[in-house]
Amino acid sequence: MLSGARPGFGNTISHSHRRTSRRFNPNIQSKRYWLPSEGRHVRLRLSTKGIKTVDTIGVEAAVARIRARGVKV
């Protein structure tokens, strides 16, 4: 929700050097935060980098950024 992390794509290369398609999925976690301005909890789906960003900038600023992207919280 915060960082916009999406899967990356690449190839798995076997011992014989045959290439097959694969996905690199982001480490998405669901985390619940207390939002003091609204007096309620919000559940956010964040990558681990997004969780660290929330710890740095605060929940209020993070929710404001998510809402600015047009996502309902």
mmCIF file of C-alpha atoms in Angstrom:
data_model
loop_
_atom_site.group_PDB
_atom_site.id
_atom_site.type_symbol
_atom_site.label_atom_id
_atom_site.label_comp_id
_atom_site.label_asym_id
_atom_site.label_seq_id
_atom_site.Cartn_x
_atom_site.Cartn_y
_atom_site.Cartn_z
ATOM 1 C CA MET A 1 0.000 0.000 0.000
ATOM 2 C CA LEU A 2 2.792 2.409 0.872
ATOM 3 C CA SER A 3 5.731 1.514 -1.351
ATOM 4 C CA GLY A 4 3.836 0.046 -4.315
ATOM 5 C CA ALA A 5 6.046 -3.064 -4.307
ATOM 6 C CA ARG A 6 5.272 -5.460 -7.155
ATOM 7 C CA PRO A 7 6.765 -8.812 -8.142
ATOM 8 C CA GLY A 8 9.948 -8.782 -10.166
ATOM 9 C CA PHE A 9 10.541 -11.242 -12.993
ATOM 10 C CA GLY A 10 13.601 -13.103 -14.107
ATOM 11 C CA ASN A 11 14.926 -16.519 -15.016
ATOM 12 C CA THR A 12 15.906 -19.622 -13.109
ATOM 13 C CA ILE A 13 19.041 -21.016 -14.704
ATOM 14 C CA SER A 14 19.579 -24.745 -14.263
ATOM 15 C CA HIS A 15 22.891 -26.612 -14.226
ATOM 16 C CA SER A 16 22.493 -27.302 -17.957
ATOM 17 C CA HIS A 17 21.950 -23.540 -18.421
ATOM 18 C CA ARG A 18 18.320 -23.965 -19.507
ATOM 19 C CA ARG A 19 16.323 -20.852 -18.549
ATOM 20 C CA THR A 20 12.801 -20.932 -17.154
ATOM 21 C CA SER A 21 10.711 -17.981 -16.086
ATOM 22 C CA ARG A 22 10.290 -17.161 -12.383
ATOM 23 C CA ARG A 23 8.893 -14.466 -10.081
ATOM 24 C CA PHE A 24 10.584 -12.604 -7.239
ATOM 25 C CA ASN A 25 7.698 -11.820 -4.870
ATOM 26 C CA PRO A 26 7.988 -8.915 -2.413
ATOM 27 C CA ASN A 27 7.921 -9.719 1.297
ATOM 28 C CA ILE A 28 4.354 -8.539 2.025
ATOM 29 C CA GLN A 29 3.130 -8.499 5.624
ATOM 30 C CA SER A 30 -0.213 -7.494 7.119
ATOM 31 C CA LYS A 31 0.244 -5.208 10.132
ATOM 32 C CA ARG A 32 -2.224 -3.462 12.424
ATOM 33 C CA TYR A 33 -1.519 0.094 13.598
ATOM 34 C CA TRP A 34 -3.351 2.364 16.023
ATOM 35 C CA LEU A 35 -4.464 5.584 14.336
ATOM 36 C CA PRO A 36 -4.889 8.135 17.159
ATOM 37 C CA SER A 37 -6.533 10.851 15.017
ATOM 38 C CA GLU A 38 -9.459 8.542 14.172
ATOM 39 C CA GLY A 39 -9.419 6.536 17.405
ATOM 40 C CA ARG A 40 -9.261 3.176 15.639
ATOM 41 C CA HIS A 41 -6.923 0.506 14.341
ATOM 42 C CA VAL A 42 -6.033 0.254 10.651
ATOM 43 C CA ARG A 43 -4.725 -2.886 8.988
ATOM 44 C CA LEU A 44 -2.120 -2.190 6.298
ATOM 45 C CA ARG A 45 -0.553 -4.577 3.775
ATOM 46 C CA LEU A 46 3.070 -3.482 3.643
ATOM 47 C CA SER A 47 6.389 -4.750 2.432
ATOM 48 C CA THR A 48 9.070 -5.024 5.095
ATOM 49 C CA LYS A 49 10.637 -1.849 3.719
ATOM 50 C CA GLY A 50 7.221 -0.170 4.084
ATOM 51 C CA ILE A 51 7.055 -1.235 7.743
ATOM 52 C CA LYS A 52 10.428 0.411 8.356
ATOM 53 C CA THR A 53 9.163 3.551 6.583
ATOM 54 C CA VAL A 54 6.104 3.683 8.876
ATOM 55 C CA ASP A 55 8.425 3.354 11.889
ATOM 56 C CA THR A 56 10.455 6.318 10.605
ATOM 57 C CA ILE A 57 7.767 8.775 9.437
ATOM 58 C CA GLY A 58 4.925 7.717 11.751
ATOM 59 C CA VAL A 59 1.518 6.170 11.179
ATOM 60 C CA GLU A 60 -0.321 9.442 10.519
ATOM 61 C CA ALA A 61 2.046 10.487 7.708
ATOM 62 C CA ALA A 62 2.055 6.988 6.233
ATOM 63 C CA VAL A 63 -1.757 6.822 6.118
ATOM 64 C CA ALA A 64 -1.807 10.288 4.531
ATOM 65 C CA ARG A 65 0.578 9.081 1.788
ATOM 66 C CA ILE A 66 -1.522 5.970 1.190
ATOM 67 C CA ARG A 67 -4.711 8.034 0.914
ATOM 68 C CA ALA A 68 -2.951 10.448 -1.475
ATOM 69 C CA ARG A 69 -2.388 7.486 -3.803
ATOM 70 C CA GLY A 70 -6.153 6.905 -3.799
ATOM 71 C CA VAL A 71 -6.229 3.762 -1.647
ATOM 72 C CA LYS A 72 -9.037 3.473 0.903
ATOM 73 C CA VAL A 73 -7.801 2.875 4.464
#
